[in-house]
XYZ file of C-alpha atoms in Angstrom:
772
model
C 85.735 -21.585 -36.058
C 88.245 -18.784 -36.686
C 86.636 -15.287 -36.576
C 87.638 -11.678 -35.962
C 85.786 -8.738 -34.338
C 86.270 -4.972 -34.024
C 86.125 -3.450 -30.545
C 87.180 0.138 -31.291
C 87.807 2.433 -34.279
C 89.420 5.889 -34.518
C 90.385 8.115 -37.424
C 93.702 6.251 -38.068
C 93.378 3.055 -36.009
C 91.292 -0.134 -35.916
C 91.389 -2.366 -32.816
C 90.876 -6.134 -33.414
C 90.448 -9.333 -31.368
C 90.304 -13.045 -32.353
C 90.212 -16.437 -30.641
C 93.225 -18.725 -30.076
C 93.732 -21.383 -32.773
C 95.331 -24.677 -31.704
C 98.757 -25.232 -33.317
C 99.149 -21.593 -34.436
C 102.556 -20.014 -33.702
C 101.670 -16.538 -35.124
C 98.932 -14.473 -36.683
C 99.196 -12.312 -39.771
C 96.767 -9.393 -40.344
C 96.505 -7.510 -43.649
C 94.399 -4.293 -44.141
C 93.819 -3.173 -47.727
C 92.062 0.124 -48.579
C 89.139 -0.670 -50.827
C 88.898 2.613 -52.712
C 92.588 3.591 -52.582
C 95.002 1.818 -54.946
C 98.285 0.507 -53.539
C 97.573 1.314 -49.892
C 97.777 -1.730 -47.643
C 99.183 -2.567 -44.220
C 100.682 -5.845 -42.943
C 101.112 -6.732 -39.251
C 102.353 -9.912 -37.452
C 101.391 -11.013 -33.928
C 102.692 -13.824 -31.749
C 100.665 -16.850 -30.726
C 100.149 -15.448 -27.205
C 98.510 -12.280 -28.531
C 94.757 -12.319 -29.226
C 94.397 -8.556 -29.784
C 95.871 -6.330 -32.374
C 95.894 -2.704 -33.449
C 96.211 -1.432 -37.012
C 97.606 2.112 -37.047
C 98.681 4.713 -39.607
C 95.432 4.195 -41.499
C 93.726 6.757 -43.669
C 90.747 8.539 -42.008
C 87.263 7.910 -43.367
C 88.441 4.948 -45.500
C 86.910 1.468 -45.950
C 89.392 -1.394 -45.370
C 89.242 -5.117 -46.177
C 90.962 -6.804 -43.196
C 92.192 -10.409 -43.451
C 93.565 -12.412 -40.497
C 95.553 -15.715 -40.903
C 96.600 -18.248 -38.251
C 100.079 -19.758 -39.185
C 101.876 -22.681 -37.648
C 105.669 -22.934 -37.052
C 106.217 -24.301 -40.536
C 104.522 -21.302 -42.130
C 101.423 -23.238 -43.088
C 98.153 -21.298 -42.860
C 95.821 -23.139 -40.462
C 92.768 -20.811 -40.699
C 91.832 -17.439 -42.106
C 88.944 -14.906 -41.885
C 88.089 -11.494 -43.413
C 85.864 -8.507 -42.467
C 85.188 -4.971 -43.826
C 85.634 -1.945 -41.553
C 85.787 1.840 -42.152
C 87.938 4.239 -40.141
C 86.383 7.228 -38.369
C 86.517 10.734 -39.952
C 89.418 13.048 -39.311
C 89.650 15.060 -36.044
C 87.770 18.380 -36.329
C 89.239 21.712 -35.168
C 87.227 24.217 -33.057
C 87.185 27.702 -34.515
C 85.441 29.380 -31.578
C 83.262 28.594 -28.522
C 81.032 31.197 -26.814
C 77.962 31.515 -24.520
C 74.839 33.555 -25.285
C 72.603 31.936 -22.676
C 73.447 31.037 -19.125
C 72.676 27.335 -19.694
C 74.430 26.756 -23.048
C 77.673 27.180 -25.053
C 77.747 27.394 -28.860
C 80.683 25.857 -30.783
C 81.766 26.585 -34.377
C 84.181 24.357 -36.496
C 85.062 23.455 -40.049
C 83.271 20.450 -41.507
C 85.237 17.150 -41.655
C 84.874 14.993 -44.834
C 82.863 11.845 -44.256
C 81.419 12.955 -40.884
C 77.706 12.315 -40.512
C 77.460 13.939 -37.052
C 79.591 15.437 -34.278
C 79.854 14.845 -30.540
C 80.223 18.055 -28.467
C 81.524 17.653 -24.910
C 81.521 20.334 -22.166
C 83.586 19.363 -19.102
C 83.500 21.063 -15.694
C 85.952 19.287 -13.447
C 84.875 15.669 -13.233
C 81.417 16.243 -14.734
C 80.722 16.617 -18.410
C 77.751 16.971 -20.729
C 77.656 15.539 -24.273
C 75.491 16.553 -27.216
C 75.331 15.058 -30.751
C 74.799 17.567 -33.582
C 74.778 17.263 -37.368
C 76.744 20.307 -38.392
C 78.359 23.579 -37.272
C 77.495 25.528 -35.234
C 76.329 23.233 -32.394
C 75.126 24.058 -28.912
C 75.603 22.199 -25.635
C 72.710 22.866 -23.247
C 71.938 22.025 -19.622
C 74.972 23.935 -18.319
C 75.384 25.974 -15.146
C 75.402 29.794 -15.323
C 78.695 31.705 -14.956
C 80.806 28.511 -15.138
C 84.027 27.829 -17.101
C 83.912 24.698 -19.327
C 86.503 22.766 -21.449
C 84.928 22.199 -24.891
C 85.998 19.374 -27.276
C 84.460 17.934 -30.459
C 84.687 14.509 -32.184
C 83.542 13.608 -35.696
C 81.341 10.504 -36.250
C 80.537 8.231 -39.177
C 79.308 4.643 -39.495
C 82.767 3.339 -38.639
C 83.131 5.141 -35.308
C 84.246 8.331 -33.607
C 87.427 10.286 -34.099
C 89.746 11.316 -31.251
C 88.723 14.514 -29.395
C 89.777 17.808 -30.886
C 92.082 20.188 -29.017
C 89.919 21.775 -26.284
C 88.718 25.351 -26.093
C 87.671 27.085 -22.859
C 84.346 28.966 -22.703
C 82.328 30.427 -19.826
C 78.523 30.591 -19.622
C 76.997 33.995 -19.128
C 75.192 35.116 -15.929
C 71.711 33.858 -15.104
C 68.795 36.225 -15.515
C 67.424 37.905 -12.400
C 63.972 36.576 -11.446
C 61.678 39.581 -11.032
C 58.900 40.132 -8.522
C 56.744 42.977 -9.863
C 53.812 44.867 -8.331
C 51.940 48.139 -8.760
C 51.667 49.866 -5.378
C 49.650 52.733 -6.907
C 47.893 53.528 -10.160
C 50.996 55.432 -11.505
C 53.911 53.314 -10.227
C 55.484 49.860 -10.620
C 57.879 48.305 -8.078
C 60.440 45.726 -9.258
C 62.350 43.385 -6.930
C 64.722 40.414 -7.532
C 67.155 38.151 -5.788
C 70.939 38.500 -6.120
C 72.478 36.725 -9.143
C 75.689 34.663 -8.801
C 78.768 36.513 -10.105
C 76.720 39.617 -10.995
C 78.408 43.000 -10.726
C 75.289 45.064 -11.597
C 71.795 45.002 -13.090
C 70.013 46.787 -15.917
C 66.174 47.192 -15.773
C 64.136 48.794 -18.553
C 60.376 49.577 -18.720
C 58.101 50.735 -21.528
C 54.424 50.523 -22.539
C 53.569 47.206 -24.134
C 51.722 48.938 -26.965
C 54.942 50.762 -27.932
C 53.664 54.243 -27.108
C 55.767 56.609 -25.051
C 59.425 56.389 -24.223
C 61.403 53.598 -22.589
C 62.704 54.061 -19.024
C 65.987 52.345 -18.158
C 67.858 52.107 -14.848
C 71.250 50.548 -14.014
C 71.811 49.608 -10.389
C 73.743 47.386 -8.064
C 70.730 47.098 -5.778
C 68.033 44.391 -6.041
C 64.948 46.684 -6.304
C 63.633 49.663 -8.285
C 60.447 51.769 -8.416
C 59.216 53.398 -11.642
C 56.866 56.375 -11.057
C 54.752 58.828 -13.109
C 53.294 55.964 -15.155
C 49.897 55.784 -16.839
C 47.118 54.177 -14.710
C 45.708 50.841 -15.845
C 48.347 50.412 -18.557
C 50.267 47.264 -19.438
C 54.077 47.707 -19.262
C 56.864 45.367 -20.343
C 59.827 45.127 -17.894
C 63.126 43.590 -19.029
C 66.124 43.006 -16.687
C 69.573 41.366 -16.939
C 72.788 41.183 -14.899
C 76.374 41.797 -16.052
C 79.644 40.542 -14.686
C 82.790 42.433 -13.741
C 83.785 42.453 -17.414
C 80.516 44.095 -18.379
C 79.268 41.061 -20.254
C 75.476 40.878 -19.952
C 73.756 37.670 -18.924
C 70.344 36.279 -19.702
C 67.494 38.748 -19.672
C 64.112 38.287 -17.942
C 60.961 39.824 -19.379
C 57.790 40.480 -17.358
C 54.527 42.182 -18.252
C 52.893 44.212 -15.509
C 49.822 46.455 -15.569
C 49.523 49.463 -13.329
C 46.525 49.417 -11.001
C 43.499 51.337 -12.360
C 42.285 54.806 -11.504
C 39.063 55.208 -9.540
C 35.910 55.095 -11.776
C 34.187 58.394 -12.562
C 30.554 59.564 -12.889
C 28.986 57.017 -10.519
C 25.177 56.846 -10.961
C 22.772 54.963 -8.647
C 19.239 53.935 -9.690
C 16.931 52.192 -7.193
C 14.537 49.407 -8.196
C 11.799 49.577 -5.583
C 9.986 46.400 -6.678
C 13.067 44.157 -6.279
C 14.752 46.126 -3.462
C 17.982 46.436 -5.399
C 20.221 49.251 -6.649
C 21.574 49.511 -10.207
C 24.963 51.250 -10.042
C 26.725 52.466 -13.223
C 29.918 54.423 -13.959
C 32.328 55.432 -16.679
C 34.859 52.631 -17.415
C 38.397 53.325 -16.316
C 41.513 52.422 -18.312
C 43.014 49.024 -17.538
C 40.299 47.884 -15.126
C 39.362 44.223 -15.429
C 36.710 44.070 -12.723
C 34.806 46.444 -10.479
C 33.490 46.066 -6.963
C 30.494 48.023 -5.686
C 30.037 48.436 -1.941
C 26.780 49.607 -0.363
C 27.207 50.361 3.365
C 24.525 50.984 5.944
C 25.904 51.030 9.462
C 27.728 47.771 10.028
C 25.988 46.110 7.071
C 27.953 45.979 3.824
C 26.631 44.604 0.545
C 28.961 43.932 -2.381
C 28.576 43.379 -6.098
C 31.420 42.340 -8.442
C 31.328 42.691 -12.225
C 33.542 43.082 -15.305
C 31.121 45.523 -16.988
C 30.396 49.179 -16.228
C 27.263 48.503 -14.172
C 26.258 46.241 -11.346
C 23.138 45.304 -9.422
C 23.309 45.339 -5.618
C 20.525 43.027 -4.417
C 18.889 42.392 -1.069
C 18.751 45.976 0.118
C 16.755 46.555 3.249
C 13.701 48.753 3.202
C 13.667 51.938 5.267
C 17.465 52.310 5.169
C 20.067 54.763 3.846
C 23.062 53.297 2.003
C 26.367 54.887 0.937
C 27.519 53.459 -2.392
C 31.150 53.502 -3.692
C 32.921 51.765 -6.620
C 36.470 50.335 -6.723
C 38.250 49.247 -9.919
C 40.511 46.152 -10.026
C 42.989 44.542 -12.366
C 45.764 41.990 -11.925
C 47.968 44.711 -10.432
C 45.620 45.709 -7.636
C 42.760 48.068 -6.911
C 42.014 51.743 -7.299
C 40.900 54.015 -4.514
C 37.141 53.845 -3.825
C 35.027 56.571 -5.383
C 33.306 59.173 -3.240
C 30.229 57.623 -1.594
C 26.795 58.321 -3.119
C 23.800 58.380 -0.750
C 20.812 56.102 -1.487
C 17.582 56.036 0.522
C 15.491 52.904 -0.029
C 11.732 52.539 -0.049
C 9.983 52.452 3.331
C 9.199 49.134 4.957
C 5.695 47.754 4.976
C 3.567 49.208 7.793
C 3.111 46.968 10.838
C 0.712 46.685 13.776
C -2.249 46.739 11.390
C -5.580 46.369 13.146
C -9.071 45.993 11.660
C -12.311 46.439 13.545
C -15.981 46.862 12.710
C -16.724 49.896 14.830
C -20.378 49.693 13.749
C -22.288 47.354 11.369
C -21.347 48.116 7.789
C -18.221 50.138 8.650
C -14.569 48.999 8.936
C -11.743 50.957 10.604
C -8.161 50.100 9.495
C -5.202 51.513 11.511
C -1.393 50.966 11.570
C 1.928 52.297 12.910
C 4.057 54.836 11.051
C 7.323 53.661 9.405
C 10.772 55.211 8.776
C 11.022 57.204 5.491
C 7.239 56.826 4.979
C 5.817 60.113 3.543
C 2.241 58.896 2.904
C 0.172 55.673 2.961
C -2.292 53.884 0.703
C -4.704 51.229 2.019
C -6.198 48.730 -0.460
C -9.354 46.826 0.502
C -10.407 44.057 -1.895
C -13.533 41.977 -1.353
C -13.693 38.326 -2.351
C -15.926 39.194 -5.323
C -13.016 41.128 -6.889
C -14.160 44.696 -6.105
C -11.350 46.864 -4.746
C -11.321 50.325 -3.109
C -8.440 52.277 -1.641
C -7.673 55.152 0.702
C -4.760 57.638 0.329
C -3.695 59.405 3.518
C -0.791 60.886 5.402
C -2.381 59.697 8.676
C -2.336 56.174 10.114
C -6.017 55.122 9.759
C -8.789 54.815 7.148
C -12.589 54.093 7.115
C -14.403 51.718 4.695
C -17.967 50.485 4.153
C -18.740 46.745 4.374
C -21.522 44.199 3.605
C -22.604 40.971 5.294
C -21.052 37.701 4.207
C -17.966 39.235 2.606
C -14.284 38.597 3.280
C -12.146 41.675 2.798
C -8.396 41.439 2.054
C -6.579 44.477 3.390
C -3.022 45.606 2.624
C -1.254 48.833 3.611
C 1.645 50.399 1.643
C 3.990 53.237 2.585
C 5.475 55.554 -0.067
C 8.426 57.948 -0.441
C 10.458 59.285 -3.361
C 12.108 55.889 -3.864
C 8.752 54.224 -4.424
C 6.299 51.868 -2.785
C 7.073 49.730 0.251
C 7.141 45.931 -0.138
C 3.942 44.026 0.362
C 3.529 43.320 4.043
C 1.106 40.929 5.653
C -2.250 40.795 3.870
C -4.991 40.786 6.457
C -8.484 39.492 5.953
C -11.640 40.414 7.769
C -14.905 38.533 7.399
C -18.223 40.151 8.229
C -21.117 38.195 9.737
C -22.752 35.784 7.239
C -26.066 36.628 5.601
C -29.271 34.723 6.457
C -30.294 31.934 4.028
C -32.991 32.948 1.531
C -35.734 31.093 -0.388
C -36.285 28.593 2.419
C -38.268 25.478 1.356
C -39.317 22.439 3.370
C -40.492 19.201 1.718
C -41.889 16.259 3.699
C -40.039 13.115 2.569
C -41.736 10.688 4.957
C -43.588 10.597 8.233
C -40.346 11.166 10.192
C -38.200 13.020 7.626
C -38.319 16.572 6.245
C -35.917 17.831 3.569
C -35.097 21.532 3.878
C -33.436 23.484 1.041
C -32.479 27.124 0.602
C -30.547 29.422 -1.695
C -26.842 29.866 -0.828
C -25.706 33.152 0.708
C -22.300 34.781 1.098
C -19.880 34.302 3.924
C -21.233 31.020 5.254
C -18.910 28.266 6.449
C -21.716 26.108 7.850
C -25.502 26.054 8.103
C -27.545 24.844 11.091
C -31.119 23.701 10.589
C -33.362 23.576 13.709
C -36.799 21.917 13.894
C -38.669 22.683 17.168
C -41.864 21.058 18.426
C -43.500 20.696 21.845
C -41.202 17.804 22.776
C -37.763 19.007 21.775
C -35.339 20.218 19.055
C -33.886 18.390 16.036
C -30.572 19.778 14.666
C -28.774 19.351 11.330
C -25.331 20.911 10.644
C -23.599 20.998 7.249
C -21.989 23.051 4.521
C -24.509 22.140 1.788
C -27.639 24.204 1.036
C -29.874 21.282 1.887
C -30.529 19.333 5.052
C -32.637 16.287 5.816
C -34.195 16.294 9.296
C -34.854 12.701 10.292
C -36.168 10.919 13.406
C -38.983 13.449 13.657
C -42.360 12.654 15.136
C -44.933 11.648 12.516
C -48.141 13.660 12.211
C -46.484 16.637 14.059
C -46.053 20.348 13.269
C -42.493 21.786 13.540
C -41.030 25.320 13.527
C -38.031 25.095 11.091
C -35.234 27.723 11.034
C -31.891 27.753 9.104
C -29.031 29.683 10.727
C -25.774 30.669 8.980
C -22.363 30.331 10.663
C -18.821 31.490 9.842
C -15.658 30.640 11.723
C -14.631 34.264 11.785
C -17.894 35.857 13.014
C -20.073 33.060 14.440
C -23.820 32.871 13.785
C -26.384 35.253 12.344
C -29.309 34.752 14.761
C -31.778 37.077 13.033
C -32.940 34.542 10.417
C -36.692 33.835 9.951
C -38.454 30.460 10.504
C -41.161 28.369 8.764
C -43.830 25.899 10.031
C -43.860 22.374 8.572
C -46.164 19.406 9.389
C -44.837 15.867 9.035
C -46.658 13.084 7.187
C -49.055 10.647 8.891
C -47.711 7.817 10.986
C -47.410 4.383 9.454
C -50.556 2.240 9.940
C -50.326 -1.132 11.720
C -52.063 -4.126 10.110
C -53.932 -6.030 12.829
C -55.548 -8.894 10.899
C -55.995 -10.501 7.465
C -59.024 -12.726 6.899
C -59.951 -14.849 3.882
C -63.504 -14.158 2.777
C -63.503 -16.475 -0.245
C -61.123 -18.325 -2.561
C -59.739 -15.094 -4.073
C -61.049 -12.500 -1.596
C -59.119 -11.225 1.467
C -60.049 -8.522 4.025
C -57.258 -6.460 5.623
C -57.814 -4.689 8.995
C -55.610 -1.988 10.596
C -55.614 0.567 13.376
C -56.457 4.104 12.197
C -54.457 6.998 13.727
C -55.272 9.977 11.477
C -58.790 11.117 10.682
C -57.655 13.113 7.620
C -55.740 10.232 6.073
C -56.725 7.851 3.312
C -55.288 4.349 3.641
C -54.044 2.312 0.715
C -53.389 -1.427 1.084
C -51.079 -3.161 -1.405
C -50.562 -6.899 -1.922
C -47.255 -7.355 -3.716
C -46.033 -10.611 -5.208
C -44.553 -12.217 -8.280
C -48.056 -12.369 -9.794
C -48.330 -8.573 -9.619
C -49.897 -5.849 -7.445
C -53.400 -5.691 -6.004
C -54.727 -2.582 -4.221
C -57.626 -1.456 -2.123
C -58.202 1.847 -0.300
C -60.366 3.159 2.536
C -60.636 6.085 4.887
C -61.695 3.704 7.663
C -59.764 0.816 9.180
C -60.299 -2.044 6.651
C -60.579 -2.842 2.945
C -60.974 -5.938 0.729
C -58.555 -7.356 -1.867
C -60.357 -9.334 -4.591
C -59.410 -11.555 -7.541
C -56.179 -12.715 -5.974
C -54.622 -15.549 -8.071
C -54.216 -19.047 -6.660
C -50.852 -20.490 -5.698
C -49.261 -17.086 -5.095
C -47.414 -15.492 -2.191
C -47.947 -11.832 -1.339
C -46.529 -9.232 1.002
C -49.355 -7.030 2.276
C -48.591 -3.491 3.549
C -50.529 -0.277 4.101
C -49.733 3.447 3.862
C -51.568 6.574 4.968
C -51.887 9.723 2.839
C -52.855 13.182 4.051
C -52.330 16.784 2.843
C -49.054 16.745 4.820
C -47.706 13.834 2.799
C -47.505 10.085 2.725
C -46.542 7.832 5.612
C -43.952 5.143 5.462
C -45.342 1.669 4.657
C -46.548 -0.465 7.512
C -44.800 -3.660 8.413
C -45.512 -6.238 5.714
C -47.725 -9.199 6.537
C -47.280 -12.351 4.433
C -50.306 -13.731 2.557
C -50.487 -16.999 0.649
C -53.372 -18.209 -1.547
C -54.229 -21.908 -1.952
C -52.276 -23.718 -4.680
C -53.762 -24.021 -8.169
C -55.236 -27.303 -9.481
C -53.230 -28.794 -12.377
C -54.863 -28.086 -15.742
C -54.162 -31.501 -17.304
C -54.367 -35.047 -15.845
C -53.577 -38.204 -17.859
C -54.325 -41.800 -16.720
C -52.393 -44.632 -18.461
C -52.785 -48.419 -17.820
C -49.316 -49.899 -17.236
C -50.333 -53.470 -16.333
C -53.600 -55.134 -15.632
C -53.321 -54.043 -11.975
C -51.100 -50.913 -12.203
C -52.047 -47.464 -13.544
C -49.766 -44.425 -14.102
C -51.316 -40.972 -13.472
C -49.486 -37.776 -14.570
C -50.528 -34.125 -14.390
C -49.207 -30.652 -15.099
C -47.612 -28.528 -12.345
C -50.045 -26.678 -10.094
C -48.884 -23.141 -9.218
C -47.960 -22.968 -5.525
C -48.223 -26.721 -4.924
C -45.377 -28.623 -3.303
C -46.946 -32.135 -2.910
C -49.907 -33.931 -4.433
C -52.347 -36.657 -3.231
C -53.943 -38.669 -6.103
C -56.916 -41.026 -5.456
C -58.689 -43.651 -7.660
C -61.928 -44.758 -5.995
C -64.542 -47.383 -6.985
C -67.054 -49.662 -5.212
C -64.416 -52.371 -5.427
C -61.793 -50.387 -3.546
C -59.466 -47.319 -3.431
C -55.904 -46.571 -4.650
C -54.014 -43.536 -3.278
C -50.549 -41.959 -3.864
C -48.858 -38.964 -2.031
C -45.874 -37.573 -3.965
C -43.583 -34.583 -4.594
C -43.553 -35.397 -8.329
C -46.179 -34.641 -10.970
C -46.809 -38.327 -11.667
C -47.722 -41.437 -9.618
C -48.073 -45.276 -10.064
C -51.229 -46.705 -8.459
C -51.364 -50.497 -7.874
C -54.160 -52.892 -6.844
C -56.311 -51.752 -9.743
C -59.232 -54.057 -10.721
C -59.619 -54.642 -14.430
C -62.844 -53.636 -16.224
C -63.787 -51.232 -13.424
C -64.945 -47.536 -13.461
C -62.986 -45.282 -11.069
C -63.493 -41.705 -9.768
C -60.266 -39.646 -10.141
C -59.441 -36.865 -7.588
C -56.272 -34.858 -6.700
C -55.286 -32.610 -3.845
C -52.617 -29.866 -4.365
C -50.836 -28.997 -1.095
C -48.594 -25.896 -0.626
C -45.402 -25.699 1.379
C -47.292 -24.190 4.304
C -50.076 -26.818 4.174
C -52.749 -24.954 2.191
C -54.814 -27.482 0.181
C -56.858 -27.304 -3.006
C -59.157 -30.281 -3.860
C -59.320 -30.965 -7.585
C -61.691 -33.428 -9.359
C -61.432 -34.799 -12.890
C -63.487 -37.028 -15.233
C -63.860 -40.769 -14.388
C -61.511 -43.521 -15.457
C -62.311 -47.108 -16.589
C -59.625 -49.763 -16.148
C -58.732 -52.055 -19.028
C -60.505 -55.347 -19.860
C -59.321 -58.492 -18.089
C -56.817 -60.788 -19.816
C -57.920 -64.450 -20.388
C -56.546 -67.193 -18.175
C -55.612 -70.844 -18.684
C -54.032 -70.342 -22.104
C -52.931 -73.658 -23.628
C -51.256 -74.578 -26.946
C -51.856 -77.681 -29.147
C -50.068 -78.792 -32.342
C -52.092 -79.214 -35.547
C -49.754 -81.114 -37.861
C -46.346 -79.743 -38.796
C -47.523 -76.217 -39.650
C -50.551 -75.516 -37.422
C -51.325 -74.598 -33.782
C -54.520 -74.351 -31.704
C -54.687 -71.852 -28.814
C -57.177 -72.437 -25.902
C -58.063 -69.943 -23.094
C -60.537 -69.374 -20.352
C -62.559 -66.197 -20.759
C -63.067 -63.570 -18.003
C -66.423 -63.160 -16.289
C -68.047 -60.943 -18.879
C -68.603 -62.053 -22.397
C -65.814 -60.647 -24.561
C -64.091 -61.333 -27.846
C -60.335 -62.123 -28.008
C -57.645 -62.229 -30.618
C -54.409 -64.206 -30.747
C -50.973 -62.944 -31.927
C -47.972 -65.103 -32.874
C -44.618 -63.423 -33.254
C -41.632 -65.306 -34.687
C -38.418 -64.649 -36.566
C -40.001 -65.953 -39.803
C -43.247 -63.999 -39.553
C -46.121 -62.588 -37.435
C -49.579 -64.179 -37.430
C -52.990 -63.142 -36.034
C -56.157 -65.097 -35.366
C -59.532 -63.687 -34.301
C -62.146 -66.424 -33.526
C -65.847 -66.109 -33.957
C -67.740 -64.406 -31.156
C -68.214 -66.593 -28.122
C -65.427 -69.120 -28.933
C -62.513 -69.661 -26.557
C -60.029 -71.152 -28.984
C -58.380 -70.224 -32.266
C -56.477 -72.194 -34.936
C -53.483 -70.674 -36.747
C -52.369 -72.570 -39.833
C -49.673 -72.403 -42.480
C -46.952 -71.230 -40.114
C -43.307 -72.000 -40.948
C -41.879 -74.947 -39.088
C -38.656 -74.871 -37.166
C -39.248 -71.522 -35.458
C -39.917 -70.251 -31.904
C -43.077 -68.189 -31.482
C -44.369 -65.877 -28.746
C -48.135 -66.350 -28.319
C -50.331 -63.627 -26.658
C -54.132 -63.802 -26.183
C -55.680 -60.414 -25.353
C -59.261 -59.081 -25.213
C -60.553 -57.029 -28.112
C -61.105 -53.394 -26.998
C -63.606 -50.983 -28.471
C -60.980 -48.319 -28.971
C -57.344 -47.807 -28.397
C -54.407 -50.110 -29.011
C -54.152 -53.758 -28.184
C -53.280 -54.641 -24.631
C -49.588 -55.486 -24.407
C -49.444 -56.689 -20.843
C -51.415 -59.990 -21.107
C -49.316 -63.159 -20.338
C -47.086 -64.593 -23.097
C -46.560 -68.265 -24.048
C -43.582 -69.741 -25.933
C -44.232 -72.303 -28.702
C -41.463 -74.064 -30.590
């Protein structure tokens, strides 16, 4: 736990410290130079001392230092060793001087083993330190005109040497801070604040490009003015102060340009279309920018540029401007050039009036304008044709046509050019009358009127006049449909043209038009026969021919007459029709009359089939009859009647007597109750089944069947149906029994006895018996 540390090192000393060791009565420290033979140092310290200093060492030398803790018997209790180098030797300042007001430069001879140096400048209680690597070294951040004590210490990895003997050095004066301006194009004024400890000032000036001679002034004042300089030229000004010993301080350099001379050869060109002036001039030396001023009374317009020309916009028409140019640079401005007069174009004429003093002639007049030498009036029609009038007076005459819109503009002129475009006026002459008038009768109360378009029309009005009143139609199209007219009436039709600007042209011609006949009214429809119908109406036009049309899903049927009735023939059954009538005359065709419904009787079905279902029930079916909704089917015989009323196309009729001839009839009934009676060929009911059928066994494999025959003499046959086979027996004519032999035993049979029919299948509805 015994250790040793270094807390300071100088060129010839090393300062040590160690901890207290229990039982130690003294400490022995030995320093041996590593690279120097025979040089060592021994030092003893009491037990109450924990610090020690080794002196009289060699500068810039590495030492091996050993410390031993020794008790009172001279026994070593603990020991430790470290390596430490001494600092380099103390340097010696050769000289210290100031070239700048904030620094001092120091020169010295190099010290062996030093890796860097610490420069210190002390002013009273304050000091500034700077580390440098070699001579010379400079301490910066100092105050101007101040005396400092300068010392230097050498440094290596071991530490720093003691300070060198000091040298005194004083910083030079601060530089004067210049404020420079160019009050005129050939002078520069220089001003500055007083400098601490300054006895005088030196200010020099010369062209920055090196041409010409240098001007230099010494003064104790704080301002100077250099005159007779070149305009617009960049000069370099340098100034410094000196103290009472004549030692100059820092210098201050400033570049200043003299203000420019006024531009020469100012030219003004006027752009009449854009109302602007293009001003140009010869460039002047040293000018960075130029300002152009155009003055007219209290109004001033400006234009700034870095080139030798500028555009002054937004000039007013009918005005005189005075234009001058001023050159600028960072030093100031030149004097303005002599003003150049500029007269702008005249303003557009005002108070323009247009009147048609007589048909076909226009008079245009206006008020005179300032700077207007003569005037030109342009009149352009809406078809693109343009004429003009050139005059020094304030009015012009032009020819005009109907239906045209004329666009009129008036310009004033002078040497500067044409005035701006003022208000463009338009004048519209009265519209022309419509041409190629045509009237077409559309119906008994409607007439369509068309015409060719004409110029200048905003709207057309069509008037139809008869003895009872006037019908009007307004619109912008070249066609008009006059409706709600009286049928079979003559009208006087006229089309008038209107324009918003000039109203109506009332001199247009008219045309007579007769409307079509009135619609007939059907009074009655009568049925003359099954497919023949007579239609009656009220006639209201002796010149008209009437056409009657029956229209339905079955097609169209027509008849025509010049009287008040006609007949429709060959109308199909079971059909619905809509019957209407129209009247035709040379004036046109009437609207159709109101339709009257017509329905023909339903059609009889084409096919009817009668089928025996049981001995007393018959099924009758038939095809659909056109126009029929319900059917009534009847079977009638001397023995009785069977009837069925149904919506279907089939019917079951009961209570039928077997072996009887029936008359078959059918009625087809429409939705509205119209009936068609239909008859068909007769129908004979089936033969009667036998009664009292009985079964007897004949041995193990035979059976006898007995029955009771119907009233008429008839032959019968017997059928046995079982799972092991089917058997049939037909007895001799006139017998009422039949034997069936050789049938398999142990089976269940269905036995049916039915009459033998002349044609058709066996009857299947006779009663069945079960035999086991």
